[in-house]
mmCIF file of C-alpha atoms and ligand atoms in Angstrom:
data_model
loop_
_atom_site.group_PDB
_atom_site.id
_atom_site.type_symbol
_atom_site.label_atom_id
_atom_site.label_comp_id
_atom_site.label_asym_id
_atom_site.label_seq_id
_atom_site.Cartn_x
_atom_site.Cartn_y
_atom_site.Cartn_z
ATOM 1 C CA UNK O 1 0.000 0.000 0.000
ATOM 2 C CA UNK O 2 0.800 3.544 -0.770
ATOM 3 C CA UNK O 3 0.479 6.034 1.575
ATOM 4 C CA UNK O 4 -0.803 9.190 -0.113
ATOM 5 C CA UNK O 5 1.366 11.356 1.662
ATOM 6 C CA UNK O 6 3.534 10.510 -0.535
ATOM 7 C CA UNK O 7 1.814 10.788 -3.989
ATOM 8 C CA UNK O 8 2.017 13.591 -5.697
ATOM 9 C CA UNK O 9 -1.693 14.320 -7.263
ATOM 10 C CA UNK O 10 -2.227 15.823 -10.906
ATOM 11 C CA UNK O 11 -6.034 16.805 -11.336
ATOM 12 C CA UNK O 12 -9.126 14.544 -11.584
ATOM 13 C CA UNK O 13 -9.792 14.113 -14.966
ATOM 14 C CA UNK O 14 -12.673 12.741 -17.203
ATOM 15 C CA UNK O 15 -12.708 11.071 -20.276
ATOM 16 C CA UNK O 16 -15.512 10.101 -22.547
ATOM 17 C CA UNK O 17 -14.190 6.851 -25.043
ATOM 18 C CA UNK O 18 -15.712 6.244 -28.125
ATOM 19 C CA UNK O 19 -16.124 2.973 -29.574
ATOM 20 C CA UNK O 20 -13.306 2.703 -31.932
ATOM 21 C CA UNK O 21 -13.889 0.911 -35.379
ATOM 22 C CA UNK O 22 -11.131 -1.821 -36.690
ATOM 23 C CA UNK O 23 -13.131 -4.824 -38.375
ATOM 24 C CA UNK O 24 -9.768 -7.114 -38.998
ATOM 25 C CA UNK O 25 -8.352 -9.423 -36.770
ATOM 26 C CA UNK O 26 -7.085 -9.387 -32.640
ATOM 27 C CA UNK O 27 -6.329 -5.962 -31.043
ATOM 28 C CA UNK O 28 -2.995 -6.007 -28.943
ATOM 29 C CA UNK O 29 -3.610 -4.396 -25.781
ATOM 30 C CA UNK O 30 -0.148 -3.339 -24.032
ATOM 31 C CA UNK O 31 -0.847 -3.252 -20.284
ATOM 32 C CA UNK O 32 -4.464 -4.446 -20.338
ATOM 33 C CA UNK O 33 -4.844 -5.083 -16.343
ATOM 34 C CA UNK O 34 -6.351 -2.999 -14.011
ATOM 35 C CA UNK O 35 -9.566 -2.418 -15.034
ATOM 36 C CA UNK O 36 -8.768 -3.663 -18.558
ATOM 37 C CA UNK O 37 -10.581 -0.861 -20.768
ATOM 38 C CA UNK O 38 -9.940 -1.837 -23.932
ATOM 39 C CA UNK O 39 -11.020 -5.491 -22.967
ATOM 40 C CA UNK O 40 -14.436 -4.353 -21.607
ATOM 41 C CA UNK O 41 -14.843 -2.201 -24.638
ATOM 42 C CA UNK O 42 -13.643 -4.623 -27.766
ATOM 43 C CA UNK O 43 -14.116 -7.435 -25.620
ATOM 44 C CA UNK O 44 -12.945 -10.962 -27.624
ATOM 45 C CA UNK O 45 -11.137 -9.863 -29.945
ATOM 46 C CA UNK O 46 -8.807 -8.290 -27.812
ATOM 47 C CA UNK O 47 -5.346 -10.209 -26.619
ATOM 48 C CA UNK O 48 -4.279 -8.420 -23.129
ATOM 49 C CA UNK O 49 -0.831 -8.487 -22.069
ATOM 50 C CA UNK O 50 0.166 -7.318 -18.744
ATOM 51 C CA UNK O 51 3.844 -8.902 -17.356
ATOM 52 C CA UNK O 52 1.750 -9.408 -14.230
ATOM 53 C CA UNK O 53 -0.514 -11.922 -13.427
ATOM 54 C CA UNK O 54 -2.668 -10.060 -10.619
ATOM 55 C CA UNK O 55 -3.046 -6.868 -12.930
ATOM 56 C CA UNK O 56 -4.573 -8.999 -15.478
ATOM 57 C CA UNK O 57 -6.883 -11.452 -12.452
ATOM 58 C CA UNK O 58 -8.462 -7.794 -11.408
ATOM 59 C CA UNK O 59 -9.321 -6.681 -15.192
ATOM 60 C CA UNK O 60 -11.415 -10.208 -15.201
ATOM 61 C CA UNK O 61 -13.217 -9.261 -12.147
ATOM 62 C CA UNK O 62 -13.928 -5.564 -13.417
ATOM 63 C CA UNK O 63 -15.575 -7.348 -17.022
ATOM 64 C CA UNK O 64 -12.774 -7.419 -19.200
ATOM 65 C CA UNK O 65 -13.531 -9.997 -21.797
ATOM 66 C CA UNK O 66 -9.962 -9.753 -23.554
ATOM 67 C CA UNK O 67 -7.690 -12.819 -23.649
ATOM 68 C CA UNK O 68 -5.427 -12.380 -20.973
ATOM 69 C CA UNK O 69 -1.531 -13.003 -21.268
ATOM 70 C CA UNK O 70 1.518 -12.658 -18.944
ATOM 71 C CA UNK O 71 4.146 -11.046 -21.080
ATOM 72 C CA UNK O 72 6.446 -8.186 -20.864
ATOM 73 C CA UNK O 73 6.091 -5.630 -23.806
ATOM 74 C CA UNK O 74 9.895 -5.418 -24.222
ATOM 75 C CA UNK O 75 10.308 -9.135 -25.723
ATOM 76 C CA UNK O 76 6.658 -10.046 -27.366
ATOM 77 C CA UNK O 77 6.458 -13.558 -28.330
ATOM 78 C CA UNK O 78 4.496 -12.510 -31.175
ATOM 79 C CA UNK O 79 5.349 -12.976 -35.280
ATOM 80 C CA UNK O 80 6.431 -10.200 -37.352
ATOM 81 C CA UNK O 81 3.783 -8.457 -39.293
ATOM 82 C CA UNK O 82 0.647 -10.100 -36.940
ATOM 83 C CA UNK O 83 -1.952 -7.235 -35.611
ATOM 84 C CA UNK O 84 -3.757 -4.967 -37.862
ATOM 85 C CA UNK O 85 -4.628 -3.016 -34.426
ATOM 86 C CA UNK O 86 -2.678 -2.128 -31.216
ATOM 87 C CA UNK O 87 -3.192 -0.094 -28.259
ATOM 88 C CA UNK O 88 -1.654 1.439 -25.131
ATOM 89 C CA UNK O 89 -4.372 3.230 -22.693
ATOM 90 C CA UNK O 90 -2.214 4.996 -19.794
ATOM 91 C CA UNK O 91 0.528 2.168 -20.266
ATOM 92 C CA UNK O 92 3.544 3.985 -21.409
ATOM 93 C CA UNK O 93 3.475 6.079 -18.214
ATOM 94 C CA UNK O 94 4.474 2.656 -16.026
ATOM 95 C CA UNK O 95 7.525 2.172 -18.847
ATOM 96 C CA UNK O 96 10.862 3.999 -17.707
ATOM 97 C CA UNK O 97 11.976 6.165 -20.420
ATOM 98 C CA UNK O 98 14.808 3.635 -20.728
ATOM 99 C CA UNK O 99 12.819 1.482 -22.574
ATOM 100 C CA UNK O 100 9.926 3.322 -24.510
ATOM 101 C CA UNK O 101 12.046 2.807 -27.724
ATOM 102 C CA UNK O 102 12.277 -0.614 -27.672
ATOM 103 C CA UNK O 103 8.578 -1.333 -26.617
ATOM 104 C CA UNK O 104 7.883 1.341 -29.624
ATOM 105 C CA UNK O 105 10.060 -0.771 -31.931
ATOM 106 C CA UNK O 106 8.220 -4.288 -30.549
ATOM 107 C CA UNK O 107 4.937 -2.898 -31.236
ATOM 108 C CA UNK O 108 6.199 -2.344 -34.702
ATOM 109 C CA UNK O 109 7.781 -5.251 -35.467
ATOM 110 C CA UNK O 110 4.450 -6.936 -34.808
ATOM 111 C CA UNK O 111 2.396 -4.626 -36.770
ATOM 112 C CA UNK O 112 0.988 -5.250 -40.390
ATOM 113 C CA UNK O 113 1.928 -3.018 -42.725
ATOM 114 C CA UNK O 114 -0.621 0.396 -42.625
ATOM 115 C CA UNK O 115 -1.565 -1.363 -39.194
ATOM 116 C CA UNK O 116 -2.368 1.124 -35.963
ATOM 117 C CA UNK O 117 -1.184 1.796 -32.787
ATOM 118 C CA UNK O 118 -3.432 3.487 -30.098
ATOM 119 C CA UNK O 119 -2.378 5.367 -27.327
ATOM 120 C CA UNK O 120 -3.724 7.018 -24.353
ATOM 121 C CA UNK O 121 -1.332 9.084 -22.548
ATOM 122 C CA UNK O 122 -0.650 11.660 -19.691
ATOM 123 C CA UNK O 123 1.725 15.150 -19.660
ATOM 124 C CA UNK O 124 2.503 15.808 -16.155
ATOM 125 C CA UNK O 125 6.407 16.916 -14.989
ATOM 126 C CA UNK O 126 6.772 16.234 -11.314
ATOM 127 C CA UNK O 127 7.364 19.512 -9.699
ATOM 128 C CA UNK O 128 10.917 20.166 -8.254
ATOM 129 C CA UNK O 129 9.336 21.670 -5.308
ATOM 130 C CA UNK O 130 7.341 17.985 -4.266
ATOM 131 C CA UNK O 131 9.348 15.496 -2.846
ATOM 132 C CA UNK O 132 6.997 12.192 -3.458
ATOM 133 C CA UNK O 133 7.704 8.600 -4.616
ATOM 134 C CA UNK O 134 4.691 8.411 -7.056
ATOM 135 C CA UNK O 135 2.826 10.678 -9.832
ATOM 136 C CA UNK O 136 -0.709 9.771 -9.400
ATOM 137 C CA UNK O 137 -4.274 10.946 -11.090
ATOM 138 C CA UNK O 138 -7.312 10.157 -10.909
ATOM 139 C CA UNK O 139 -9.829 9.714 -13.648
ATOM 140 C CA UNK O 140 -13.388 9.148 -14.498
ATOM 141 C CA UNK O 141 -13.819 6.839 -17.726
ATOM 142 C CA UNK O 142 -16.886 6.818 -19.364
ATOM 143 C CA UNK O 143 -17.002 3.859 -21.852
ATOM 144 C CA UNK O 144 -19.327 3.470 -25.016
ATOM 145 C CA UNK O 145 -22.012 1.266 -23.340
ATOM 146 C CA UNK O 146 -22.496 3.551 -20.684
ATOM 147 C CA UNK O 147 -20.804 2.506 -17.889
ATOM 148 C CA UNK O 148 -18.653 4.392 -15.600
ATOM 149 C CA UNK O 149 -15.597 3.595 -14.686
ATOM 150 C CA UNK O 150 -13.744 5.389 -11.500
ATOM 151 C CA UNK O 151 -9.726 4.914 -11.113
ATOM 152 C CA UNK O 152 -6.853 6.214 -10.812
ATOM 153 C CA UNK O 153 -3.411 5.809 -12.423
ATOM 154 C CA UNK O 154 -0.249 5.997 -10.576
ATOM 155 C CA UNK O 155 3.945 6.387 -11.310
ATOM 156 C CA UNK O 156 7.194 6.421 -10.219
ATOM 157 C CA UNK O 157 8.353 8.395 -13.559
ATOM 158 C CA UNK O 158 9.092 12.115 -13.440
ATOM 159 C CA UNK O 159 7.498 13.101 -16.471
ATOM 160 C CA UNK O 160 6.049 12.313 -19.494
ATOM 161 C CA UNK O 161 4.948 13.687 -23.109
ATOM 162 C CA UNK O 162 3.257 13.428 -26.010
ATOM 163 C CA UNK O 163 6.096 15.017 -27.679
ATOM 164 C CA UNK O 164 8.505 12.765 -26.020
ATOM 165 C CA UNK O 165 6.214 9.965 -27.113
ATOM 166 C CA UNK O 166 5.849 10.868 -30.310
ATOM 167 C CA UNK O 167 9.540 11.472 -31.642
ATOM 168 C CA UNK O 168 10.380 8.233 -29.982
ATOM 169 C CA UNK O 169 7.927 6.896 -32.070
ATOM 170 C CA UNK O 170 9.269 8.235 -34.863
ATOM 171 C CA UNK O 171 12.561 6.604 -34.590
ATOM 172 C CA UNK O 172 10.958 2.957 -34.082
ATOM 173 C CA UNK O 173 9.465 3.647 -37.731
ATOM 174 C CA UNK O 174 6.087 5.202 -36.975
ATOM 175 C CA UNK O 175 4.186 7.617 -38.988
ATOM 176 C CA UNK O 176 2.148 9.807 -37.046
ATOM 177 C CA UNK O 177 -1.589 10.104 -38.074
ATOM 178 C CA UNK O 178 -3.184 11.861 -35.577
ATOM 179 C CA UNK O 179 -2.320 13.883 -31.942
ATOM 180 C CA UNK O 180 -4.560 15.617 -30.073
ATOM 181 C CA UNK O 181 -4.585 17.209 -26.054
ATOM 182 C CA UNK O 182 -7.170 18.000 -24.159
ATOM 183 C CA UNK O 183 -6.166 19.199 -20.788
ATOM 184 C CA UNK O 184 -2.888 17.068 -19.776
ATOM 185 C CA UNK O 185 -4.525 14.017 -21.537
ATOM 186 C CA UNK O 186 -3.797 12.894 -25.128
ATOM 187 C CA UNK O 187 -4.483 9.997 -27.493
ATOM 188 C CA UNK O 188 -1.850 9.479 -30.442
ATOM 189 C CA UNK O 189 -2.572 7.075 -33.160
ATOM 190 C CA UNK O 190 0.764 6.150 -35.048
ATOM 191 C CA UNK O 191 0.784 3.688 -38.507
ATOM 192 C CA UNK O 192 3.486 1.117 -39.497
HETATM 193 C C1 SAM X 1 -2.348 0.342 -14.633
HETATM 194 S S1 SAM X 1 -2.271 -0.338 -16.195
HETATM 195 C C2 SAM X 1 -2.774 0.934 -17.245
HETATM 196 C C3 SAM X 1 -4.274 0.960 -17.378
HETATM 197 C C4 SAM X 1 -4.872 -0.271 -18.037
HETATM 198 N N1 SAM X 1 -4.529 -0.324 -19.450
HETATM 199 C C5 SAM X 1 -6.386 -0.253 -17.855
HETATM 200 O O1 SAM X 1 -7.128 -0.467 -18.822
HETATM 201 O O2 SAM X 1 -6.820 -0.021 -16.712
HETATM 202 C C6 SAM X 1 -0.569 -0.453 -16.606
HETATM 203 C C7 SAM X 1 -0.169 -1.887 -16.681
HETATM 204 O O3 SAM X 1 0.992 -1.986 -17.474
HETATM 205 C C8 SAM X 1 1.707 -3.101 -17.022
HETATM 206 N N2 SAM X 1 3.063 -2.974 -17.528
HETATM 207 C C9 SAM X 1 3.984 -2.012 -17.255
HETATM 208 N N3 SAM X 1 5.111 -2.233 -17.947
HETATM 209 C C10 SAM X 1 4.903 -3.363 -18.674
HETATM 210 C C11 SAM X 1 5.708 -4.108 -19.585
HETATM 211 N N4 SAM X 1 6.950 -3.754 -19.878
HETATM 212 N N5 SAM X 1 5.154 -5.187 -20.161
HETATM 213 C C12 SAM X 1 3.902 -5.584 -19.865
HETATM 214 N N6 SAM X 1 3.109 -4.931 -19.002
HETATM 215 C C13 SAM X 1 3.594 -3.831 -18.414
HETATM 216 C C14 SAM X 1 1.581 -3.032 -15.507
HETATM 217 O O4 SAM X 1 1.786 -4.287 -14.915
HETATM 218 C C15 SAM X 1 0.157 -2.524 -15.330
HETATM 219 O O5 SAM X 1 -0.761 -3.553 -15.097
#
């Protein structure tokens, strides 16, 4: 447990999801524990990985229907070429910056050509002034069937992007097709 002393807390935030079209194949859901969004909103034909077992137990209990699957996103046992659809929803924030490019160029590499990568993301720069372990904020998610979902996503990073996102997604091979903020949140979609 965390105390929240020593959490450093960002705003509450909201965020209405729309359904998302993408008729072919599996969807590759990087991180899809916790409540497993992208599992309770694509349901089957989603394939959740989460490198631990317990993140991806509790996204079962909160209705994720996605195929769940203990792997780390730095070494997926996947074939080249595989997924026409991926996505990240506040994953990359749990990934040290260390490693973003080679999770960037593993998403890639299992990519169809033209194929997309979604990603939900964060800004936030932990203030100098603070001196707390974790980055934390809480948000209201308010899915296409109408349910609501109340969490709240926590880090030990410093900071975080879209920019910083984006231009290492550049250099795994991405093209970028769309970026938008609203507030500190932002969704990215990149193509292979
Ligand atoms: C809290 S979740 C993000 C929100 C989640 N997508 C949802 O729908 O609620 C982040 C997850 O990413 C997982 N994770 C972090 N780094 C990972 C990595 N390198 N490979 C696989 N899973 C990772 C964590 O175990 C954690 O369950």
């Amino acid at each position: 447990m965390t105390d929240e002393e020593d959490i450093y807390f960002l705003e509450d935030q909201t965020i209405t999801l729309d359904d998302f079209p993408c008729d072919k194949g599996w969807i590759l859901d990087f991180g899809g524990g916790g409540e497993g969004v992208i599992g309770q909103i694509k349901e089957s034909q989603v394939i959740a990985i989460d490198r631990r077992e317990s993140e991806l137990l509790e996204a079962i209990e909160n209705g994720s229907k996605a195929l769940p699957i203990i792997m780390d996103g730095k070494e997926l046992k996947f074939l080249d070429n595989t997924f026409h659809t991926a996505t990240s929803f506040y994953t990359l924030m749990y990934v040290p910056e260390e490693n973003l490019l080679s999770i960037l160029k593993e998403f890639y590499r299992v990519l169809t050509l033209k194929g997309k990568f979604i990603i939900w993301g964060v800004n936030f720069t932990h203030p100098t002034e603070f001196d707390k372990n974790l980055i934390a904020f809480r948000l209201k998610i308010k899915l296409p069937s109408g349910k609501l979902i109340e969490t709240g996503y926590g880090t030990r990073k410093k900071s975080q992007s879209m920019k910083q996102i984006i231009n290492f997604a550049k250099e795994a091979g991405f093209t970028i097709i769309t970026s938008k903020e609203e507030g500190i949140l932002f969704q990215i979609t990149l193509q292979k």
